[in-house]
PDB file of C-alpha atoms in Angstrom:
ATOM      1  CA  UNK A   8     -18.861   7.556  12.601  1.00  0.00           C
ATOM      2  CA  UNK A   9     -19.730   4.146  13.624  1.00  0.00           C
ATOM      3  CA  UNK A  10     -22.505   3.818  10.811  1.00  0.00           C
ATOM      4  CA  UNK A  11     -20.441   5.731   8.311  1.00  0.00           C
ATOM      5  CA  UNK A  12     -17.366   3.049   8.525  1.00  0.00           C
ATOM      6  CA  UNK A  13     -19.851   0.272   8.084  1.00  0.00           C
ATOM      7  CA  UNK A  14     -21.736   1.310   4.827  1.00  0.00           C
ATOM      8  CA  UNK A  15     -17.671   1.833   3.883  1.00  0.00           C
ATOM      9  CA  UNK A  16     -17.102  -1.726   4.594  1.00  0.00           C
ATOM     10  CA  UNK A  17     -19.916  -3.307   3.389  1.00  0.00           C
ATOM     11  CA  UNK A  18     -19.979  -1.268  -0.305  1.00  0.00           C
ATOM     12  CA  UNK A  19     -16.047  -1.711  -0.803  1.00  0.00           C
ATOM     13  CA  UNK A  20     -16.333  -5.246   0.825  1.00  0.00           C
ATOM     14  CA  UNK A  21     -13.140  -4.113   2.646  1.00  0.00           C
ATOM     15  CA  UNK A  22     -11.472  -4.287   6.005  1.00  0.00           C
ATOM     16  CA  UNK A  23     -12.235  -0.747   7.601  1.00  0.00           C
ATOM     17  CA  UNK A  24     -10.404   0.323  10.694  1.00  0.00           C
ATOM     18  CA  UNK A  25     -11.150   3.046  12.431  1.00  0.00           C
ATOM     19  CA  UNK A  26      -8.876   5.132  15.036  1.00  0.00           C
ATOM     20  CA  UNK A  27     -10.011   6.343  18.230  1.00  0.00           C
ATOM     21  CA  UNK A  28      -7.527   8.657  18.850  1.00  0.00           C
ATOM     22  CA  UNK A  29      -7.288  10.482  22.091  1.00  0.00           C
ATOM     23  CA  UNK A  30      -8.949  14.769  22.016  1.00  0.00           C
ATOM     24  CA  UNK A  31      -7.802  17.871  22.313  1.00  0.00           C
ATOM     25  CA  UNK A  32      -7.735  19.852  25.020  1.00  0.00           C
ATOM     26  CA  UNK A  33      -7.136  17.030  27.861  1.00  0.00           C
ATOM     27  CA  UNK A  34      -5.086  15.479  25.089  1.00  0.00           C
ATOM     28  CA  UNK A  35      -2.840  18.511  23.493  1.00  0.00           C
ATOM     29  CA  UNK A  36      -2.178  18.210  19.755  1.00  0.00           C
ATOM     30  CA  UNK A  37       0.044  16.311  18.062  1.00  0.00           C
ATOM     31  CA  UNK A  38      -1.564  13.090  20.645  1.00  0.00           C
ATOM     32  CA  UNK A  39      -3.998  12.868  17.818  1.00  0.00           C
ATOM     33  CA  UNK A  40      -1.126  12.538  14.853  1.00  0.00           C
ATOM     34  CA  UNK A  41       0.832  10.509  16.956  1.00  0.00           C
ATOM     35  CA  UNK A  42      -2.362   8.166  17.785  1.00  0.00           C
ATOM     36  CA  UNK A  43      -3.164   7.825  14.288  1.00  0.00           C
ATOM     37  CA  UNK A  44       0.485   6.817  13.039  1.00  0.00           C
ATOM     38  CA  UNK A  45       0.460   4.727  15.801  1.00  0.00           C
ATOM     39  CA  UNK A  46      -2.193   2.643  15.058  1.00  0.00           C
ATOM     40  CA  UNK A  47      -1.553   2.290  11.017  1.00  0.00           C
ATOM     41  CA  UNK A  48       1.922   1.621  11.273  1.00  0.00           C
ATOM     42  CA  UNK A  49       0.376  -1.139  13.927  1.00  0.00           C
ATOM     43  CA  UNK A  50      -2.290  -2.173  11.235  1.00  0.00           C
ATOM     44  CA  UNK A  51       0.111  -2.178   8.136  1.00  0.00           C
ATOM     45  CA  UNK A  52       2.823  -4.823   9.904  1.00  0.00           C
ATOM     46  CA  UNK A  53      -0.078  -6.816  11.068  1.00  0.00           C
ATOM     47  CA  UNK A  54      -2.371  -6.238   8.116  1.00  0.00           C
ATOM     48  CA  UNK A  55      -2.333 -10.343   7.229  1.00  0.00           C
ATOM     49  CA  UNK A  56      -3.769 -11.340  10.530  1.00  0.00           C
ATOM     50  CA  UNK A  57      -6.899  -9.187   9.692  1.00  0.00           C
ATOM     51  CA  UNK A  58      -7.324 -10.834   6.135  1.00  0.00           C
ATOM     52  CA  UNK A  59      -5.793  -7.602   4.260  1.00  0.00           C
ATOM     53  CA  UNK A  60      -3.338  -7.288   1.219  1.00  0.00           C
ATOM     54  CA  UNK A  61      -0.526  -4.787   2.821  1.00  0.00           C
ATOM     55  CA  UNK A  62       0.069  -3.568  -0.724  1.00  0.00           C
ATOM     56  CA  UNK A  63      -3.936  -2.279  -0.514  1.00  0.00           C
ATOM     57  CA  UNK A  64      -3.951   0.230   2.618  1.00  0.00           C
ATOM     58  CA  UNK A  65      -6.173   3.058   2.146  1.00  0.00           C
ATOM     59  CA  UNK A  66      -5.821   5.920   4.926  1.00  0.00           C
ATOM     60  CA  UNK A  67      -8.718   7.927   4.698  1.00  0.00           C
ATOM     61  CA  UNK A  68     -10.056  11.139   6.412  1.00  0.00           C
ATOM     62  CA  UNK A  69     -12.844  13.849   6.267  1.00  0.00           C
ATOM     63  CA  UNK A  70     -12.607  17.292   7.580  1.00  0.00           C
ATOM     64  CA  UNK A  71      -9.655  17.256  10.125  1.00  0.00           C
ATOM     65  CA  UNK A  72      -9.718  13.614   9.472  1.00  0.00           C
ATOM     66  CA  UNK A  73      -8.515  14.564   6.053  1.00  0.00           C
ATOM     67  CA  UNK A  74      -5.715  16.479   7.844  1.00  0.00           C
ATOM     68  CA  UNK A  75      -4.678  13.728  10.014  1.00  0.00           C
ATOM     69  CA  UNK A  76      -4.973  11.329   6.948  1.00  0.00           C
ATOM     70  CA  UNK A  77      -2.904  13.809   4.788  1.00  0.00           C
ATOM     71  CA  UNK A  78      -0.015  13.995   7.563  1.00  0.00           C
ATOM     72  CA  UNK A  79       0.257  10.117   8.143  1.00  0.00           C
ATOM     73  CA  UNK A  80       0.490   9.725   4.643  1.00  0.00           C
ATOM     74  CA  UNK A  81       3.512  12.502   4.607  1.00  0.00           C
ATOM     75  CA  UNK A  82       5.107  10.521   7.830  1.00  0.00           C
ATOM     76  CA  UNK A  83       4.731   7.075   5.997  1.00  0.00           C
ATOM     77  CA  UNK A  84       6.472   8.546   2.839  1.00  0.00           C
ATOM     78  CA  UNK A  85      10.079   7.836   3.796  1.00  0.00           C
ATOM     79  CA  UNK A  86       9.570   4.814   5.926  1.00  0.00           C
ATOM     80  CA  UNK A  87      11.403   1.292   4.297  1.00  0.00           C
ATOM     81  CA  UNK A  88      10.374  -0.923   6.527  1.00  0.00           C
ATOM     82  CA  UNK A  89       7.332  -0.587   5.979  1.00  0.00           C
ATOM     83  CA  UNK A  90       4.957  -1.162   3.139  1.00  0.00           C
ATOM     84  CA  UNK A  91       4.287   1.563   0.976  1.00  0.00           C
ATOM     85  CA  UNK A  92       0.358   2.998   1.174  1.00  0.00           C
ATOM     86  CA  UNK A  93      -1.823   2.217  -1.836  1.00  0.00           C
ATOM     87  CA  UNK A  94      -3.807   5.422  -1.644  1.00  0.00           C
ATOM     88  CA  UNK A  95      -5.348   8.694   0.361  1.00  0.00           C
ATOM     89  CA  UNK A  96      -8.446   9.760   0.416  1.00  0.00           C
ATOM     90  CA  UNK A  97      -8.961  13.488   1.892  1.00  0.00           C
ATOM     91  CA  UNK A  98     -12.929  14.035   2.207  1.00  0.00           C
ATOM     92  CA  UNK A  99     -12.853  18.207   2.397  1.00  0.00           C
ATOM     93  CA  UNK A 100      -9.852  18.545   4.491  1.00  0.00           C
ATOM     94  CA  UNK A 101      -8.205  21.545   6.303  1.00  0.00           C
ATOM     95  CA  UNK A 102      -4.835  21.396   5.129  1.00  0.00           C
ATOM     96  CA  UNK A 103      -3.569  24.806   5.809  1.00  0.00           C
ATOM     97  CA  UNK A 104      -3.021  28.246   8.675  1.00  0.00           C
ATOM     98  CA  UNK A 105      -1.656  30.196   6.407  1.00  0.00           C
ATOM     99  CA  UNK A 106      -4.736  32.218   4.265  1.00  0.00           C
ATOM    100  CA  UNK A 107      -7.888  32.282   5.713  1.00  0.00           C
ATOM    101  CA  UNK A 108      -9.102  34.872   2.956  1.00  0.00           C
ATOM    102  CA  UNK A 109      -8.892  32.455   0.063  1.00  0.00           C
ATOM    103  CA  UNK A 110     -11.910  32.838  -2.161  1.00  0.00           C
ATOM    104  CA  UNK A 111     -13.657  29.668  -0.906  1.00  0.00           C
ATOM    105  CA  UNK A 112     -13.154  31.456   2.995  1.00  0.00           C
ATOM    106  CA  UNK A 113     -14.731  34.733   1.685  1.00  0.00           C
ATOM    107  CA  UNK A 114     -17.696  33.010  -0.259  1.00  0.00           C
ATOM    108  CA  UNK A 115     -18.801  30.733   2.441  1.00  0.00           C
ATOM    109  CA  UNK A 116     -17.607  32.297   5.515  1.00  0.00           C
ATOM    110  CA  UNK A 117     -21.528  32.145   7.085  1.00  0.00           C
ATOM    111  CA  UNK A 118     -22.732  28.773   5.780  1.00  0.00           C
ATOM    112  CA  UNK A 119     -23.706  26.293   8.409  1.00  0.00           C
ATOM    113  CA  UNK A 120     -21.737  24.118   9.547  1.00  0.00           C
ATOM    114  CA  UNK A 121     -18.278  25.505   9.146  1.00  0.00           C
ATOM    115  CA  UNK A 122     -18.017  28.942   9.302  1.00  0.00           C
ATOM    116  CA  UNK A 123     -15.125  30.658   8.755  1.00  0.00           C
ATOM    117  CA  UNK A 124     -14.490  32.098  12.637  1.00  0.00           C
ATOM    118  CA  UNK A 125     -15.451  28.433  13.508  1.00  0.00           C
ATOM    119  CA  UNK A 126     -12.885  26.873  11.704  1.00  0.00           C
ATOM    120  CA  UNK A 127     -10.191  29.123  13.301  1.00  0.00           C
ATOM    121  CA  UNK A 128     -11.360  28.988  16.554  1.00  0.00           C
ATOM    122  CA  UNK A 129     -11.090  25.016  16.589  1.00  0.00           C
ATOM    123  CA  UNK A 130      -8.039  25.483  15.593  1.00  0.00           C
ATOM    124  CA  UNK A 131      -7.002  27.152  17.948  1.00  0.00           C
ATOM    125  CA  UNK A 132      -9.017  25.617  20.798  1.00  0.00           C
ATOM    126  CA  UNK A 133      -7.044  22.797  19.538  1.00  0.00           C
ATOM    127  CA  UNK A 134      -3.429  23.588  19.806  1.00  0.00           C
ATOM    128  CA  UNK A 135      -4.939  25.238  23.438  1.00  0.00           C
ATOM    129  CA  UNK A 136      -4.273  28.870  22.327  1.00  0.00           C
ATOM    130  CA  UNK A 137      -6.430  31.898  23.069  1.00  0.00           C
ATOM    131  CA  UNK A 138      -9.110  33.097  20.970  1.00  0.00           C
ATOM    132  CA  UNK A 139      -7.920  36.926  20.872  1.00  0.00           C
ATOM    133  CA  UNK A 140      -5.340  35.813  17.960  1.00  0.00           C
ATOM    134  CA  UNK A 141      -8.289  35.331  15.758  1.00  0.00           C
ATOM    135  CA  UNK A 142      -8.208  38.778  13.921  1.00  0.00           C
ATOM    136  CA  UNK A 143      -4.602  39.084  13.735  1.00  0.00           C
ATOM    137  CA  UNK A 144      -4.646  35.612  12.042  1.00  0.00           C
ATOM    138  CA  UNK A 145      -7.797  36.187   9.770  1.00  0.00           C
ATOM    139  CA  UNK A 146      -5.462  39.565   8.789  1.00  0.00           C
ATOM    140  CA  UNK A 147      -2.057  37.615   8.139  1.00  0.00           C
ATOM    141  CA  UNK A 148      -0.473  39.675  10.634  1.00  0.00           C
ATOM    142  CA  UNK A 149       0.838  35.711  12.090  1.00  0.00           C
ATOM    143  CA  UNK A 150       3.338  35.221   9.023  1.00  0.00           C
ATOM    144  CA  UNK A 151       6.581  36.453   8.692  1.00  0.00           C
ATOM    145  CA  UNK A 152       8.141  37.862   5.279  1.00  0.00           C
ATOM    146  CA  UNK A 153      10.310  35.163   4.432  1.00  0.00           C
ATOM    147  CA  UNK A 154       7.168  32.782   5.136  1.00  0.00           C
ATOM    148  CA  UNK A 155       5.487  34.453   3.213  1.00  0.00           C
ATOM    149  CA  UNK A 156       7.645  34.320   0.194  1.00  0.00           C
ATOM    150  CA  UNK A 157       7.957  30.670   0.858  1.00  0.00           C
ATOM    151  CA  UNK A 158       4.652  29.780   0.944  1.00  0.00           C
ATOM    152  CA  UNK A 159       2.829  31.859  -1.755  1.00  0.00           C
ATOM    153  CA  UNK A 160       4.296  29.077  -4.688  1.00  0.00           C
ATOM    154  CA  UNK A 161       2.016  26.352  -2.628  1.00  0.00           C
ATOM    155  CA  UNK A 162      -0.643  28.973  -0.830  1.00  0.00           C
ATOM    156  CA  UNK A 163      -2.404  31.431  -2.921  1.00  0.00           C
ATOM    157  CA  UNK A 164      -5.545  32.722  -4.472  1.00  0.00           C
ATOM    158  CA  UNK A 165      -3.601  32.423  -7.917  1.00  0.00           C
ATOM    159  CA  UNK A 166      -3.723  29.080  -8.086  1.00  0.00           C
ATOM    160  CA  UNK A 167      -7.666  28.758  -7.989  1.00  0.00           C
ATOM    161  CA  UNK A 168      -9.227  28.073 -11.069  1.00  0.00           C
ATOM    162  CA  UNK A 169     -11.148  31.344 -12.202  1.00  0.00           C
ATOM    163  CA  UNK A 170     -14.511  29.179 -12.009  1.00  0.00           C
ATOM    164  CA  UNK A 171     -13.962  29.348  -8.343  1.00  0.00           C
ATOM    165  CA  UNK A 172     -13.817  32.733  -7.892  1.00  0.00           C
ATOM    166  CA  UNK A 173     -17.181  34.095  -9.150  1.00  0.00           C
ATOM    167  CA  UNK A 174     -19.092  33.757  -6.430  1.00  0.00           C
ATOM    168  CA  UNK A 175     -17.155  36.986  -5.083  1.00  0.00           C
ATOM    169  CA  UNK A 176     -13.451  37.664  -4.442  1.00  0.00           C
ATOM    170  CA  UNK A 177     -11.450  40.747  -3.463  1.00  0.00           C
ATOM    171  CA  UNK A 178      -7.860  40.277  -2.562  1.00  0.00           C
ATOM    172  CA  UNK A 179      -7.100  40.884   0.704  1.00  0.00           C
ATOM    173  CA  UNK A 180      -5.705  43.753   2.331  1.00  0.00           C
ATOM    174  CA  UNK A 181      -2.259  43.174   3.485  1.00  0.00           C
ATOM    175  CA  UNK A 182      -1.965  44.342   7.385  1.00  0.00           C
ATOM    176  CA  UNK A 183       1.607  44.644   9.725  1.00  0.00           C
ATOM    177  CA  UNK A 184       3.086  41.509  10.485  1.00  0.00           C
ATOM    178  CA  UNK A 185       3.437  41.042  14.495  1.00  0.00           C
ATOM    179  CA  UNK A 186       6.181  39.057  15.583  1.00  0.00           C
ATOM    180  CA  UNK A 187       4.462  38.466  19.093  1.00  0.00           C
ATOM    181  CA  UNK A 188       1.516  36.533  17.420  1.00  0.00           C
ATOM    182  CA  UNK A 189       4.210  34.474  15.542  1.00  0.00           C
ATOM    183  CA  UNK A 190       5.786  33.488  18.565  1.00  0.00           C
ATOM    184  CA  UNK A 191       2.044  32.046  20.079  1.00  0.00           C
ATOM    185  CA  UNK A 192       0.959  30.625  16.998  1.00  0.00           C
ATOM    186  CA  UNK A 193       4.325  28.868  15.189  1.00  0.00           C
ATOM    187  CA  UNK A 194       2.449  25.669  15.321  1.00  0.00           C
ATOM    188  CA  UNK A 195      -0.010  26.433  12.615  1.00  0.00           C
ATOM    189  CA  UNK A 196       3.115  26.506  10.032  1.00  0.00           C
ATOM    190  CA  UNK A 197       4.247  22.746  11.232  1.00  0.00           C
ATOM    191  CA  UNK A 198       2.635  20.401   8.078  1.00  0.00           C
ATOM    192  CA  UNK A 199       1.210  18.410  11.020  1.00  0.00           C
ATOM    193  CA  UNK A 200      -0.843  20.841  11.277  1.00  0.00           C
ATOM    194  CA  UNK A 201      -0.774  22.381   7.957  1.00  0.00           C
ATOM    195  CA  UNK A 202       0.306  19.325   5.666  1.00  0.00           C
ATOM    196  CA  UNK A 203      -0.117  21.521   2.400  1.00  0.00           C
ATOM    197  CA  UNK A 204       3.418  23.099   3.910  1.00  0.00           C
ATOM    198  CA  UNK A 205       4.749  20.126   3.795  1.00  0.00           C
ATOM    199  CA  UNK A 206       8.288  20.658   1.377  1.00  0.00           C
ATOM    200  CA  UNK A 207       8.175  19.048  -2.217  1.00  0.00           C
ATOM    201  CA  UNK A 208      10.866  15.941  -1.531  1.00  0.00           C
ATOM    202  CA  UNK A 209       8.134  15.244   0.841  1.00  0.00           C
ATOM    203  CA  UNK A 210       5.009  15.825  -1.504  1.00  0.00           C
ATOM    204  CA  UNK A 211       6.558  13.800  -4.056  1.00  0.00           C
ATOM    205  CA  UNK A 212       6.641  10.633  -2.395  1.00  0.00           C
ATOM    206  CA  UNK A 213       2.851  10.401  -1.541  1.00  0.00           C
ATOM    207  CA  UNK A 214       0.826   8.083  -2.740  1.00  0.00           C
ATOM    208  CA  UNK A 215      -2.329   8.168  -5.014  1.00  0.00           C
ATOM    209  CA  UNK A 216      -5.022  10.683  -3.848  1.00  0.00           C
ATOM    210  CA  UNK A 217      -8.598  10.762  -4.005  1.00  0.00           C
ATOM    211  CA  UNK A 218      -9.553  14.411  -2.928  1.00  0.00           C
ATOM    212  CA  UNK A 219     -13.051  16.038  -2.630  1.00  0.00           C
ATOM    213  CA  UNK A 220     -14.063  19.137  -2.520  1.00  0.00           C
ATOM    214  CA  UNK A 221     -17.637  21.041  -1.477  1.00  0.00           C
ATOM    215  CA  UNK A 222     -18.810  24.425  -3.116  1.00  0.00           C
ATOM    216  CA  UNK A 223     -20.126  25.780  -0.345  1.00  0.00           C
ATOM    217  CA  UNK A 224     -17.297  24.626   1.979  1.00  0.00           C
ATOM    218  CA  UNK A 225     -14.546  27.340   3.701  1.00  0.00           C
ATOM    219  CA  UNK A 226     -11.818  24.381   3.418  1.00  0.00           C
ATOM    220  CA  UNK A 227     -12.986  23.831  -0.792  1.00  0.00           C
ATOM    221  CA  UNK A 228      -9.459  25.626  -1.805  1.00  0.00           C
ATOM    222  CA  UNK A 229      -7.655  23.919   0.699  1.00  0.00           C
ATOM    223  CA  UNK A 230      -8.361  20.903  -1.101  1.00  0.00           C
ATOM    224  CA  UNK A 231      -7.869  22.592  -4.978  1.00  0.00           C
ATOM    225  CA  UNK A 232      -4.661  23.594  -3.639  1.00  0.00           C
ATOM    226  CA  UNK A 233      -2.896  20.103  -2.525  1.00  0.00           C
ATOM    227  CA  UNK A 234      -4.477  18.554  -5.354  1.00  0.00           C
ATOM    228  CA  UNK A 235      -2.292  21.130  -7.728  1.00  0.00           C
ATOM    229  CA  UNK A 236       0.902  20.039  -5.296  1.00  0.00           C
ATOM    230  CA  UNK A 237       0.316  16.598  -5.832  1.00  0.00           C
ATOM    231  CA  UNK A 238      -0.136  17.038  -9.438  1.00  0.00           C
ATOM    232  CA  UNK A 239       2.677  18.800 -10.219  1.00  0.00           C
ATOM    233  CA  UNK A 240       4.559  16.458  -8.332  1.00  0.00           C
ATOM    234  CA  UNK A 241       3.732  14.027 -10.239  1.00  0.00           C
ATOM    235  CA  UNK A 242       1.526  12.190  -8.230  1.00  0.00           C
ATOM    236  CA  UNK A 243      -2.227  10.886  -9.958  1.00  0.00           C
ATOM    237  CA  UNK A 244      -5.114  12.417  -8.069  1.00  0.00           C
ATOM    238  CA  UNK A 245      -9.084  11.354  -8.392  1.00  0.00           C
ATOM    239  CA  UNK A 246     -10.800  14.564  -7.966  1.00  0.00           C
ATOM    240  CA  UNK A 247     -14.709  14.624  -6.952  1.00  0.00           C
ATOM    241  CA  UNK A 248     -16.417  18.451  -6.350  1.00  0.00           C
ATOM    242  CA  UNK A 249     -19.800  18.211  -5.078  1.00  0.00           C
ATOM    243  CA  UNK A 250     -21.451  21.623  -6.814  1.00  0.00           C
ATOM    244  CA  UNK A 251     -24.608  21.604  -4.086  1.00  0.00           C
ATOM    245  CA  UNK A 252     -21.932  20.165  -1.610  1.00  0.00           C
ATOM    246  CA  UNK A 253     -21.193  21.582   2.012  1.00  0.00           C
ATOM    247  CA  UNK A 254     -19.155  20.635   4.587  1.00  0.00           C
ATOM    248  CA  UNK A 255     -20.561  18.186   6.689  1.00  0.00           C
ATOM    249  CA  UNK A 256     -21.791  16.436   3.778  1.00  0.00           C
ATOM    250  CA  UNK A 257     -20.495  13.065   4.623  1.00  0.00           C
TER     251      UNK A 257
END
């Protein structure tokens, strides 16, 4: 990311800084969270000695980068003594463990580089969980009822524009819930993991968003869904979808 960071510094002439947080597995999750909270409450009480406005921090993210950017910005909300973040920016982020049958996981489940059982199985390669979960996940079968219930206002294919949906959708079948894949998986549902979970008091203190989106991208509805619970909290968001876009683009 080395070269990345410095065409972002030299074409917003700005101070970018950027976190090498310790990795999954020799690291287990949340080090990585932790590590990048760390550092930017470091960098926004000693923003001056680096030249920087504190009222003009940026955290900024792509893939789960954008979900580590999403959750600092959800741990910074409620912090007064520090200064308040002047924007996000989530470049296609995975933002939720919840549905991995939205329409944008059915449509692009085999393009390179993120297919769908890739996605999952990082995931749970990085909260150092076995791979055999992955159908019973992919199925639902990992969320209880009253999850459920809670989660379909923020987390469903309803709330995708219809545009998004011609490529091919069916809605998915719904399968047995199992109580013993709850039990190894309960980490998916914490918004550290899955910040569109995160509850509304905490949505509606985040900061300005800059959110994009890829069409041929498994995470693309991840990222249509925060920006609708940003939005409705209030909350301005710059939206950018890249039509030929996939993930990786960056």
């Amino acid at each position: 990311y080395e070269r990345t960071c410095r065409y972002f510094a030299r074409k917003t002439n700005s101070v970018v800084v950027s976190v090498g947080y310790r990795l999954a597995p020799e690291h287990p999750y949340p080090t990585q969270f932790e590590d990048c909270l760390t550092a930017t409450t470091h960098f926004m009480r000693t923003a001056q000695d680096y030249g920087v406005d504190p009222a003009r921090i940026i955290v900024c993210g792509d893939s789960s980068g954008g979900t580590l950017t999403a959750a600092v910005a959800q741990a910074l909300g409620n912090k007064r003594d520090l200064p308040k973040l002047r924007a996000q920016i989530l470049i296609y982020p995975f933002l939720q463990c919840v549905d991995l049958n939205l329409p944008s996981y059915q449509q692009n489940d085999g393009v390179p580089i993120l297919l769908k059982e890739r996605t999952l199985a990082l995931g749970l390669k990085y909260l150092n969980k076995d791979l055999s979960l992955m159908e019973a996940i992919f199925n639902g079968s990992h969320v209880p009822e009253d999850l459920q219930l809670k989660y379909q206002k923020w987390v469903s294919p309803d709330y995708i524009p219809h545009e998004f949906k011609t490529r091919g959708y069916k809605p998915s079948k719904t399968h047995p819930f199992s109580k013993e894949v709850y039990t190894l998986v309960k980490p998916v549902f914490d918004p550290v993991f899955s910040p569109l979970l995160a509850e509304d008091s905490v949505i509606a203190r985040l900061p300005e968003a800059f959110i994009l989106t890829c069409e041929f991208d498994v995470l693309r509805d991840d990222g249509l869904l925060y920006k609708k619970r940003l939005e409705d909290q209030g909350i301005k968001v710059t939206w950018c979808h890249l039509q030929e876009g996939f993930h990786g683009t960056v």
